[in-house]
Short mmCIF file of C-alpha atoms in Angstrom, two decimals:
data_model
loop_
_atom_site.label_atom_id
_atom_site.label_comp_id
_atom_site.label_asym_id
_atom_site.label_seq_id
_atom_site.Cartn_x
_atom_site.Cartn_y
_atom_site.Cartn_z
CA MET A 1 1.15 80.79 -17.46
CA ASN A 2 2.38 81.55 -20.91
CA GLN A 3 1.82 78.46 -23.04
CA LEU A 4 3.84 76.59 -20.52
CA HIS A 5 4.48 73.10 -21.71
CA VAL A 6 7.13 70.47 -21.56
CA ASP A 7 9.24 70.10 -24.64
CA ASN A 8 7.77 67.06 -26.37
CA VAL A 9 11.09 65.73 -27.55
CA PHE A 10 12.42 65.84 -24.01
CA SER A 11 9.22 64.45 -22.55
CA ASP A 12 9.03 61.51 -24.95
CA ALA A 13 12.63 60.57 -24.26
CA LEU A 14 12.08 60.83 -20.52
CA ARG A 15 8.93 58.73 -20.74
CA ALA A 16 10.75 56.02 -22.68
CA GLU A 17 13.56 56.04 -20.11
CA LEU A 18 11.13 55.70 -17.23
CA ILE A 19 9.34 52.79 -18.88
CA THR A 20 12.65 51.04 -19.49
CA ARG A 21 13.58 51.42 -15.84
CA VAL A 22 10.26 50.06 -14.65
CA GLU A 23 10.41 47.07 -16.94
CA LYS A 24 13.98 46.29 -15.95
CA ALA A 25 12.83 46.07 -12.37
CA ALA A 26 10.07 43.56 -13.13
CA PRO A 27 10.27 40.88 -10.49
CA ALA A 28 11.42 37.50 -11.65
CA ARG A 29 8.46 35.91 -10.00
CA VAL A 30 5.23 37.59 -9.22
CA ARG A 31 4.61 37.36 -5.54
CA LYS A 32 1.14 36.59 -4.48
CA ARG A 33 -0.61 39.75 -3.62
CA THR A 34 -3.29 40.14 -1.09
CA ARG A 35 -6.34 41.67 -2.63
CA LEU A 36 -6.74 45.31 -1.95
CA TRP A 37 -10.12 45.89 -3.37
CA ALA A 38 -11.84 42.74 -2.36
CA GLY A 39 -15.29 44.13 -2.16
CA THR A 40 -15.22 45.98 1.10
CA ALA A 41 -14.08 43.25 3.41
CA VAL A 42 -10.36 43.95 3.55
CA PHE A 43 -9.18 47.46 3.74
CA ALA A 44 -5.60 48.57 3.50
CA GLY A 45 -3.87 51.81 4.07
CA ILE A 46 -4.11 54.63 6.52
CA GLY A 47 -6.33 57.37 5.29
CA LEU A 48 -8.46 55.26 3.04
CA LEU A 49 -11.36 55.33 5.39
CA GLY A 50 -12.28 58.75 4.19
CA GLY A 51 -11.02 58.53 0.68
CA VAL A 52 -13.29 55.81 -0.46
CA GLY A 53 -16.14 57.13 1.55
CA ALA A 54 -18.03 58.34 -1.43
CA THR A 55 -18.90 54.93 -2.72
CA ALA A 56 -22.26 53.81 -1.54
CA ALA A 57 -22.98 56.63 0.81
CA GLY A 58 -26.48 57.07 -0.48
CA LEU A 59 -27.52 53.96 1.34
CA PHE A 60 -27.33 55.45 4.78
CA VAL A 61 -25.89 58.65 6.07
CA THR A 62 -23.08 58.71 8.59
CA PRO A 63 -22.38 62.22 9.86
CA GLY A 64 -19.42 63.66 8.03
CA SER A 65 -19.84 61.32 5.12
CA PRO A 66 -20.64 62.50 1.66
CA GLN A 67 -24.36 62.68 1.10
CA VAL A 68 -25.15 61.50 -2.35
CA THR A 69 -28.35 62.60 -4.02
CA PRO A 70 -29.21 60.74 -7.22
CA LEU A 71 -30.17 63.15 -9.99
CA ALA A 72 -31.16 60.72 -12.70
CA SER A 73 -32.38 57.16 -12.98
CA PRO A 74 -29.58 54.65 -12.76
CA VAL A 75 -28.42 52.98 -15.92
CA THR A 76 -27.83 49.26 -15.49
CA GLU A 77 -26.15 47.22 -18.18
CA THR A 78 -24.46 43.86 -18.46
CA HIS A 79 -21.56 43.28 -20.83
CA THR A 80 -18.85 40.84 -21.73
CA GLY A 81 -15.47 42.27 -22.69
CA THR A 82 -14.67 45.96 -23.03
CA ALA A 83 -17.71 48.20 -23.48
CA THR A 84 -18.86 51.77 -23.05
CA VAL A 85 -22.03 52.66 -21.16
CA GLN A 86 -23.79 55.85 -22.26
CA LEU A 87 -25.39 57.93 -19.52
CA GLY A 88 -26.79 60.83 -21.54
CA PRO A 89 -26.38 64.51 -20.65
CA PRO A 90 -25.87 65.21 -16.92
CA PRO A 91 -28.68 67.03 -15.11
CA GLU A 92 -27.98 70.40 -13.53
CA GLY A 93 -26.22 70.14 -10.18
CA THR A 94 -24.38 66.94 -11.08
CA THR A 95 -21.06 66.64 -9.29
CA GLY A 96 -20.18 63.09 -10.17
CA ILE A 97 -21.09 59.69 -11.51
CA GLU A 98 -21.72 57.01 -8.95
CA MET A 99 -21.03 53.58 -10.26
CA GLN A 100 -21.17 50.12 -8.85
CA LEU A 101 -19.66 47.22 -10.66
CA ARG A 102 -20.17 43.54 -10.07
CA CYS A 103 -17.97 41.06 -11.80
CA LEU A 104 -19.89 38.12 -13.19
CA SER A 105 -16.73 36.20 -14.05
CA PRO A 106 -13.09 36.41 -12.95
CA GLY A 107 -11.06 39.16 -14.56
CA THR A 108 -9.53 42.59 -14.15
CA PHE A 109 -11.83 45.50 -14.80
CA GLU A 110 -10.45 48.97 -15.45
CA TYR A 111 -12.67 51.95 -14.93
CA GLY A 112 -10.57 54.60 -16.58
CA ARG A 113 -8.30 56.98 -14.72
CA GLY A 114 -6.32 53.85 -13.98
CA ALA A 115 -8.62 52.50 -11.30
CA SER A 116 -9.13 48.80 -11.55
CA ASN A 117 -10.47 45.86 -9.67
CA THR A 118 -9.57 42.22 -9.98
CA CYS A 119 -12.04 39.46 -9.30
CA ASP A 120 -10.97 35.90 -8.60
CA GLN A 121 -13.15 32.90 -9.17
CA ASP A 122 -13.77 32.84 -5.42
CA ASP A 123 -15.19 36.35 -5.50
CA VAL A 124 -17.82 35.79 -8.14
CA GLY A 125 -21.30 35.52 -6.73
CA THR A 126 -20.24 36.73 -3.27
CA PRO A 127 -20.30 40.24 -1.78
CA GLN A 128 -16.63 40.36 -2.75
CA ASP A 129 -17.57 40.84 -6.38
CA TRP A 130 -18.76 44.36 -5.70
CA THR A 131 -16.89 47.60 -6.23
CA GLY A 132 -18.19 51.12 -6.00
CA TYR A 133 -16.77 54.47 -6.97
CA THR A 134 -17.99 57.98 -7.36
CA ILE A 135 -16.16 59.68 -10.18
CA PRO A 136 -16.16 63.47 -10.23
CA LEU A 137 -17.95 64.82 -13.26
CA THR A 138 -15.73 65.86 -16.12
CA PRO A 139 -17.51 68.24 -18.48
CA GLY A 140 -18.34 66.46 -21.70
CA GLU A 141 -17.96 63.03 -20.16
CA GLU A 142 -21.26 61.26 -20.60
CA ASN A 143 -20.18 57.66 -20.60
CA ILE A 144 -18.11 55.12 -18.72
CA THR A 145 -15.85 52.63 -20.42
CA ILE A 146 -14.91 49.43 -18.65
CA THR A 147 -11.85 47.81 -20.14
CA THR A 148 -11.36 44.12 -19.59
CA SER A 149 -10.46 40.91 -21.37
CA PRO A 150 -12.89 39.70 -24.08
CA ASP A 151 -14.32 36.87 -21.97
CA ALA A 152 -14.84 38.77 -18.70
CA SER A 153 -18.44 39.62 -17.83
CA TRP A 154 -19.63 42.46 -15.67
CA LYS A 155 -22.70 44.36 -14.65
CA ILE A 156 -22.64 48.05 -13.98
CA THR A 157 -25.10 50.42 -12.38
CA ALA A 158 -24.25 54.07 -12.88
CA GLN A 159 -26.04 57.31 -12.27
CA TYR A 160 -25.46 61.01 -12.06
CA VAL A 161 -25.36 62.26 -8.49
CA ASN A 162 -24.80 65.36 -6.42
CA THR A 163 -22.40 64.79 -3.53
CA LYS A 164 -21.82 67.00 -0.56
CA THR A 165 -20.07 66.28 2.69
CA THR A 166 -22.30 66.39 5.74
CA GLU A 167 -21.27 67.74 9.13
CA TRP A 168 -20.08 65.50 11.95
CA ALA A 169 -22.57 65.04 14.74
CA THR A 170 -21.88 65.51 18.45
CA ASN A 171 -22.95 63.11 21.19
CA ALA A 172 -24.05 63.90 24.72
CA ASP A 173 -20.44 64.10 25.93
CA GLY A 174 -19.60 66.66 23.30
CA ASP A 175 -17.50 64.24 21.21
CA THR A 176 -17.82 64.53 17.47
CA TYR A 177 -18.60 61.36 15.59
CA GLY A 178 -18.89 60.27 12.00
CA ALA A 179 -16.78 59.39 9.01
CA GLN A 180 -13.24 60.53 8.33
CA ASN A 181 -13.30 63.06 5.54
CA GLU A 182 -11.27 65.90 4.09
CA ASN A 183 -11.58 67.73 7.41
CA GLY A 184 -9.77 64.96 9.22
CA SER A 185 -11.08 62.57 11.84
CA PRO A 186 -13.86 63.14 14.33
CA ASP A 187 -13.36 62.06 17.95
CA MET A 188 -15.17 58.83 17.18
CA VAL A 189 -14.65 57.34 13.74
CA ALA A 190 -17.47 55.39 12.13
CA VAL A 191 -16.65 51.77 11.34
CA ILE A 192 -18.38 48.46 10.99
CA ALA A 193 -17.12 46.00 13.56
CA THR A 194 -15.97 42.50 12.65
CA ASN A 195 -19.32 41.24 13.88
CA GLY A 196 -21.06 43.46 11.36
CA THR A 197 -22.37 45.98 13.85
CA ARG A 198 -22.04 49.64 12.95
CA GLY A 199 -20.36 51.74 15.55
CA TYR A 200 -17.46 54.00 16.31
CA VAL A 201 -13.83 53.63 17.34
CA SER A 202 -12.06 56.32 19.27
CA ARG A 203 -9.69 58.31 17.12
CA THR A 204 -6.89 57.93 19.64
CA ASP A 205 -7.41 54.14 19.79
CA LEU A 206 -7.31 54.03 16.02
CA GLU A 207 -4.17 56.13 15.78
CA ASP A 208 -2.46 54.00 18.41
CA ALA A 209 -3.44 50.83 16.61
CA ASP A 210 -2.66 51.83 13.04
CA GLY A 211 0.65 53.41 13.92
CA THR A 212 -0.26 57.04 13.22
CA ALA A 213 0.56 57.91 16.81
CA ALA A 214 3.80 55.93 16.97
CA ILE A 215 5.17 57.29 13.70
CA LYS A 216 5.18 60.77 15.15
CA THR A 217 7.36 59.74 18.08
CA PHE A 218 10.28 58.09 16.29
CA LYS A 219 13.59 59.81 16.76
CA SER A 220 15.73 57.43 14.74
CA PRO A 221 15.45 54.82 12.03
CA ALA A 222 16.49 52.18 14.55
CA GLU A 223 13.54 53.03 16.71
CA ALA A 224 11.23 52.83 13.71
CA LEU A 225 12.68 49.48 12.70
CA ALA A 226 12.27 48.00 16.13
CA TRP A 227 8.71 49.21 16.23
CA GLN A 228 8.04 47.75 12.83
CA GLU A 229 9.49 44.37 13.69
CA ALA A 230 7.58 44.20 16.92
CA ARG A 231 4.32 44.77 15.10
CA LEU A 232 4.81 42.63 12.06
CA GLY A 233 1.98 40.18 11.54
CA LYS A 234 0.29 41.14 14.77
CA GLU A 235 -3.30 42.04 15.12
CA PHE A 236 -4.51 44.99 17.06
CA ALA A 237 -8.11 44.90 18.14
CA ILE A 238 -9.76 48.06 19.35
CA PRO A 239 -13.23 48.37 20.81
CA VAL A 240 -16.14 49.58 18.74
CA TYR A 241 -18.61 51.65 20.71
CA ASP A 242 -22.13 52.78 20.13
CA VAL A 243 -22.79 56.46 19.69
CA THR A 244 -22.54 57.19 23.41
CA GLY A 245 -18.89 56.14 23.33
CA LYS A 246 -19.47 54.02 26.43
CA THR A 247 -21.07 50.75 25.35
CA VAL A 248 -18.87 48.29 23.47
CA VAL A 249 -20.67 46.70 20.53
CA GLY A 250 -17.81 44.88 18.81
CA GLU A 251 -14.20 45.17 17.77
CA PHE A 252 -12.21 46.54 14.86
CA VAL A 253 -8.99 44.75 13.96
CA ILE A 254 -5.89 46.17 12.32
CA THR A 255 -3.18 43.81 11.11
CA SER A 256 0.29 44.97 10.18
CA VAL A 257 1.78 43.43 7.09
CA ALA A 258 5.14 44.20 5.54
CA GLY A 259 5.55 46.24 2.41
CA ASN A 260 3.23 48.49 0.55
CA PHE A 261 0.22 47.62 -1.50
CA GLY A 262 -0.53 44.39 0.21
CA VAL A 263 2.57 42.61 -1.05
CA GLY A 264 2.85 39.89 1.53
CA GLY A 265 5.93 38.11 2.74
CA GLU A 266 9.33 39.58 3.12
CA PRO A 267 10.13 43.17 4.05
CA ALA A 268 11.56 45.43 1.37
CA PRO A 269 15.30 44.81 0.90
CA GLU A 270 16.32 48.28 2.01
CA CYS A 271 14.44 47.77 5.24
CA THR A 272 16.64 44.94 6.46
CA GLY A 273 19.46 47.19 7.60
CA VAL A 274 19.65 50.50 9.34
CA PRO A 275 20.76 53.37 7.09
CA PRO A 276 23.50 55.45 8.70
CA THR A 277 21.88 58.82 8.26
CA LEU A 278 18.85 60.44 6.80
CA GLY A 279 19.26 63.33 4.38
CA PRO A 280 17.42 66.57 5.01
CA GLY A 281 13.76 66.15 4.26
CA GLU A 282 14.08 62.41 3.91
CA ALA A 283 11.70 60.23 5.83
CA TRP A 284 12.72 56.83 7.06
CA PRO A 285 11.48 54.65 4.23
CA CYS A 286 10.55 51.50 6.01
CA LEU A 287 7.46 52.56 7.81
CA GLY A 288 5.73 50.95 4.90
CA LEU A 289 3.66 48.75 7.09
CA SER A 290 0.29 48.68 5.52
CA PRO A 291 -2.29 48.08 8.16
CA ILE A 292 -4.97 45.83 6.86
CA GLU A 293 -8.09 46.68 8.69
CA THR A 294 -10.77 44.12 9.06
CA GLY A 295 -14.22 45.06 9.84
CA TYR A 296 -15.25 47.68 7.40
CA PRO A 297 -15.01 51.39 7.09
CA ALA A 298 -18.54 52.49 7.57
CA ILE A 299 -19.31 53.97 4.24
CA PRO A 300 -18.88 51.52 1.40
CA VAL A 301 -21.61 49.01 1.77
CA PRO A 302 -22.73 46.75 -1.05
CA SER A 303 -26.23 47.50 -2.11
CA ASN A 304 -27.40 44.00 -1.35
CA MET B 1 -13.95 64.82 -3.39
CA GLY B 2 -11.04 62.62 -2.59
CA SER B 3 -11.89 60.04 -5.16
CA ILE B 4 -10.77 61.92 -8.25
CA GLU B 5 -7.35 60.36 -8.23
CA THR B 6 -8.51 56.96 -7.05
CA GLY B 7 -7.17 55.69 -10.32
CA ASP B 8 -3.52 55.88 -9.35
CA GLU B 9 -3.59 52.84 -7.15
CA GLY B 10 -4.16 50.35 -9.92
CA LEU B 11 -1.51 51.88 -12.15
CA TRP B 12 0.93 52.22 -9.30
CA ARG B 13 0.48 48.61 -8.29
CA GLN B 14 1.04 47.49 -11.87
CA SER B 15 4.13 49.70 -12.09
CA LEU B 16 5.56 48.05 -9.01
CA LEU B 17 5.11 44.72 -10.73
CA GLY B 18 7.27 45.98 -13.56
CA GLN B 19 4.61 47.04 -16.05
CA GLY B 20 6.21 49.95 -17.85
CA ASP B 21 3.03 51.06 -19.58
CA ALA B 22 1.32 51.61 -16.26
CA PHE B 23 4.14 53.87 -15.15
CA GLY B 24 3.96 55.61 -18.52
CA ALA B 25 0.28 56.26 -17.91
CA LEU B 26 1.08 57.75 -14.49
CA TYR B 27 3.69 59.92 -16.13
CA ASP B 28 1.19 61.12 -18.74
CA ARG B 29 -1.36 61.82 -16.07
CA HIS B 30 0.82 63.89 -13.77
CA ARG B 31 3.50 65.25 -16.07
CA ASP B 32 1.95 68.64 -16.70
CA ARG B 33 1.15 69.37 -13.09
CA VAL B 34 4.60 68.36 -11.96
CA PHE B 35 6.15 70.46 -14.69
CA ARG B 36 3.99 73.48 -13.86
CA HIS B 37 4.91 73.11 -10.23
CA ALA B 38 8.62 72.79 -11.03
CA TYR B 39 8.41 75.84 -13.24
CA ARG B 40 6.64 77.79 -10.56
CA LEU B 41 9.43 77.02 -8.14
CA CYS B 42 12.36 77.79 -10.41
CA GLY B 43 10.95 80.16 -13.03
CA ASN B 44 13.09 78.63 -15.74
CA HIS B 45 12.02 76.28 -18.50
CA HIS B 46 15.19 74.24 -18.77
CA ASP B 47 15.55 73.76 -15.02
CA ALA B 48 11.87 72.89 -14.75
CA GLU B 49 12.40 70.07 -17.23
CA ASP B 50 15.33 68.79 -15.22
CA ILE B 51 13.26 68.91 -12.05
CA LEU B 52 10.38 67.15 -13.78
CA ALA B 53 12.69 64.37 -14.91
CA ALA B 54 14.39 64.07 -11.53
CA SER B 55 11.02 63.92 -9.77
CA PHE B 56 9.74 61.02 -11.82
CA LEU B 57 13.08 59.24 -11.61
CA GLU B 58 12.93 59.67 -7.85
CA LEU B 59 9.35 58.43 -7.81
CA TRP B 60 10.64 55.21 -9.27
CA ARG B 61 13.91 55.02 -7.37
CA ARG B 62 12.17 55.54 -4.06
CA ARG B 63 9.13 53.51 -5.00
CA LYS B 64 9.13 51.52 -1.78
CA HIS B 65 8.71 54.73 0.18
CA VAL B 66 5.92 56.26 -1.83
CA ARG B 67 2.86 57.04 0.16
CA VAL B 68 -0.38 56.93 -1.78
CA VAL B 69 -2.71 59.52 -0.33
CA GLU B 70 -6.42 59.38 -1.04
CA GLY B 71 -5.66 57.04 -3.89
CA SER B 72 -3.20 59.40 -5.54
CA ILE B 73 0.55 59.51 -5.91
CA LEU B 74 0.39 63.17 -6.87
CA PRO B 75 0.83 64.62 -3.37
CA TRP B 76 3.95 62.50 -2.88
CA LEU B 77 5.18 63.45 -6.31
CA LEU B 78 4.65 67.16 -5.65
CA VAL B 79 6.50 66.96 -2.36
CA THR B 80 9.36 65.25 -4.19
CA THR B 81 9.24 67.91 -6.90
CA THR B 82 9.50 70.58 -4.24
CA ASN B 83 12.48 68.80 -2.68
CA MET B 84 14.10 68.42 -6.07
CA ALA B 85 13.60 72.10 -6.79
CA ARG B 86 15.05 73.12 -3.44
CA ASN B 87 18.05 70.86 -3.80
CA ARG B 88 18.46 71.32 -7.50
CA ALA B 89 22.18 70.84 -7.51
CA ARG B 90 22.04 67.59 -5.61
CA ALA B 91 19.16 66.27 -7.68
CA ALA B 92 20.86 67.19 -10.91
CA ALA B 93 24.09 65.53 -9.82
CA ARG B 94 22.41 62.19 -9.32
CA TYR B 95 20.88 62.20 -12.76
CA GLN B 96 23.31 64.47 -14.59
CA ARG B 97 24.39 62.05 -17.26
CA LEU B 98 20.87 61.00 -18.00
CA LEU B 99 19.58 64.57 -18.07
CA ASN B 100 22.32 65.54 -20.48
CA SER B 101 21.55 62.61 -22.71
CA LEU B 102 17.87 63.44 -23.11
CA PRO B 103 17.27 65.32 -26.35
CA ARG B 104 15.65 68.76 -26.30
CA THR B 105 14.21 71.05 -28.93
CA HIS B 106 16.00 74.36 -28.99
CA GLU B 107 13.55 77.18 -28.47
CA ASP B 108 13.40 79.62 -31.34
CA GLY B 109 13.90 83.25 -30.58
CA ASP B 110 14.61 85.05 -27.38
CA PRO B 111 11.73 84.86 -24.93
CA THR B 112 12.66 88.21 -23.48
CA ALA B 113 12.07 89.89 -26.85
CA ASP B 114 8.30 89.71 -26.46
CA PRO B 115 7.19 92.35 -23.94
CA TYR B 116 4.26 90.23 -22.73
CA ARG B 117 6.46 87.22 -22.14
CA ARG B 118 9.02 89.42 -20.47
CA TYR B 119 6.36 90.71 -18.08
CA GLU B 120 5.12 87.19 -17.43
CA ASN B 121 8.65 86.00 -16.86
CA GLN B 122 9.23 88.72 -14.33
CA LEU B 123 6.10 87.73 -12.40
CA GLU B 124 7.18 84.12 -12.45
CA GLN B 125 10.66 84.97 -11.28
CA ASP B 126 9.22 87.05 -8.45
CA LEU B 127 6.94 84.24 -7.37
CA ALA B 128 9.79 81.75 -7.55
CA GLN B 129 11.93 84.04 -5.40
CA ALA B 130 9.15 84.53 -2.88
CA LEU B 131 8.57 80.78 -2.70
CA ALA B 132 12.28 80.27 -2.14
CA THR B 133 11.99 82.20 1.13
CA LEU B 134 9.67 79.58 2.63
CA THR B 135 10.88 76.66 4.71
CA ALA B 136 10.57 73.26 3.12
CA GLU B 137 7.50 72.39 5.14
CA ASP B 138 5.76 75.67 4.41
CA LEU B 139 6.55 75.29 0.76
CA HIS B 140 5.11 71.78 0.72
CA LEU B 141 1.91 73.01 2.32
CA VAL B 142 1.52 75.99 0.02
CA SER B 143 2.32 73.84 -3.02
CA LEU B 144 -0.13 71.10 -2.19
CA ILE B 145 -3.01 73.13 -0.87
CA VAL B 146 -2.82 76.55 -2.47
CA PHE B 147 -1.45 75.74 -5.88
CA GLU B 148 -2.44 72.17 -6.44
CA GLU B 149 -5.75 72.26 -4.62
CA HIS B 150 -5.31 69.19 -2.52
CA THR B 151 -7.28 69.08 0.68
CA ILE B 152 -5.66 69.95 3.96
CA ALA B 153 -6.27 66.36 5.02
CA ALA B 154 -4.39 64.98 2.02
CA ALA B 155 -1.48 67.36 2.49
CA ALA B 156 -1.36 66.53 6.17
CA ALA B 157 -1.32 62.81 5.42
CA VAL B 158 1.58 62.99 3.00
CA LEU B 159 3.55 65.35 5.25
CA ASN B 160 2.86 63.41 8.43
CA LEU B 161 1.04 66.25 10.13
CA THR B 162 -2.30 66.37 11.83
CA PRO B 163 -4.91 68.25 9.79
CA ALA B 164 -5.12 70.88 12.52
CA ALA B 165 -1.36 71.45 12.51
CA ALA B 166 -1.34 71.62 8.72
CA LYS B 167 -4.09 74.19 8.77
CA SER B 168 -2.41 76.51 11.22
CA ARG B 169 0.98 76.19 9.52
CA LEU B 170 -0.60 76.88 6.17
CA HIS B 171 -2.08 80.06 7.55
CA GLN B 172 1.35 81.23 8.69
CA ALA B 173 2.97 80.16 5.45
CA ARG B 174 0.44 82.17 3.48
CA GLN B 175 1.25 85.25 5.51
CA ARG B 176 4.97 84.79 5.03
CA LEU B 177 4.54 84.29 1.32
CA ARG B 178 2.34 87.34 1.04
CA ALA B 179 4.96 89.36 2.88
CA ALA B 180 7.68 88.03 0.58
CA LEU B 181 5.67 88.94 -2.50
CA ASN B 182 4.99 92.43 -1.20
CA GLY B 183 8.69 92.77 -0.57
CA ASN B 184 9.24 92.38 -4.29
CA ALA B 185 7.79 95.82 -4.86
CA SER B 186 9.94 96.35 -7.93
CA ALA B 187 7.52 94.45 -10.11
CA GLN B 188 4.34 96.24 -8.92
CA ASN B 189 2.63 92.90 -8.81
CA PRO B 190 -0.26 92.41 -6.43
CA PRO B 191 -0.28 89.24 -4.37
CA THR B 192 -1.45 86.32 -6.39
CA PRO B 193 -5.23 86.15 -5.99
CA VAL B 194 -5.04 82.50 -5.06
CA LEU B 195 -3.29 83.47 -1.85
CA GLU B 196 -6.24 85.46 -0.67
CA GLY B 197 -8.82 82.72 -0.49
CA GLU B 198 -9.45 80.27 2.29
CA ARG B 199 -9.50 76.72 1.17
CA PRO B 200 -11.82 74.42 3.05
#
């Protein structure tokens, strides 16, 4: 396009207006939030199973998961406060930087691109202190900066990797199995059961339990509301099978909580009544039940 | 990889807690793509700015409804941008006073005076017209997958479709768009190359 850009004067004024609006809406009291990125133990949000799949995939390969090949020796460093870790020039074939961060003290650690992780005192020294990401390679980017408060300590391991998504496998019954990825879900979705056993849940079980199936059937906001209320706070356990799809090896639990982003407690104010009509293209807003899935998605596994 | 936009979640969460800077950072991150998309849909600089503003204002107004897909708010934002562009009059009405109050630099010169820009403008107008022939759902799919390079899975998630349904609808949408572009024979423009490829 021809030097297409937003008028800076307009953009700056808009930006200032947006910030004002956000700050005006700051809640009077900060409600306690459930942790979203508590290591890998609690997982929230439909669709995240695949999205975070890149993290520690090098440790074992689930069909359909990204296969990560390290291309250089990992760089491990320990710091207190904000610091930048140099990785040197990326080897040929690099598609991303795989990084794992452990917090050594409580604090919020920002990885750039806005991703962040908060560690509580309770997390330090437990598997909950671990976070992993694979960042796509940006040409010219040869370092990672972790931004945090001056007294927060952390340890990072980062390395250049090549990532490619593997194919799903097929079992004797002809069902595909493996990790959710950009191609969607296989017939049997890889998970780690609450008892720690790796296995698979049936896609239809999962969609029934996490609401994907129900959402498609609603004909009115009232129906959606009733469904939401009926589910609130309930747990839905679905069986985890071995690769044959016949032997149960554990269970995978999905809990419905109100609101987005793990904000616990009351439902959003606009969800307490039924709106008279929906405008064209408008979706009923209050399906914002975030399932919190316990057990783990199969891919992100702490390295120790 | 789905993880490129992982970063939005932290900023979005902070925004919801009333941290203006976090929302500012999201604005900085997605502004240009939203603007480009708005421009593509309307072919007019001034309207594209209005759509950009309305989209981000809607992002905040409807914050409880925002669906973060693969760690990113961008798919939701682009769907909103598309809706804003399709219902420009309604969107503008809601924010009219604000939009009027935002200062703008007046462009120097007449863009149609430069033959290259005039040619470019014509192409953009043609594309905008062709896109206007699509249904809302087709337009969302084409916008997210063809232009903005999201995966079919991500587009399906934000649009509440199964990946398989999204894929087959995208195929049909591409054909309709190609037909609409060919219908604009006046501008002897070949179909945009991006429409030819298959995206995984």
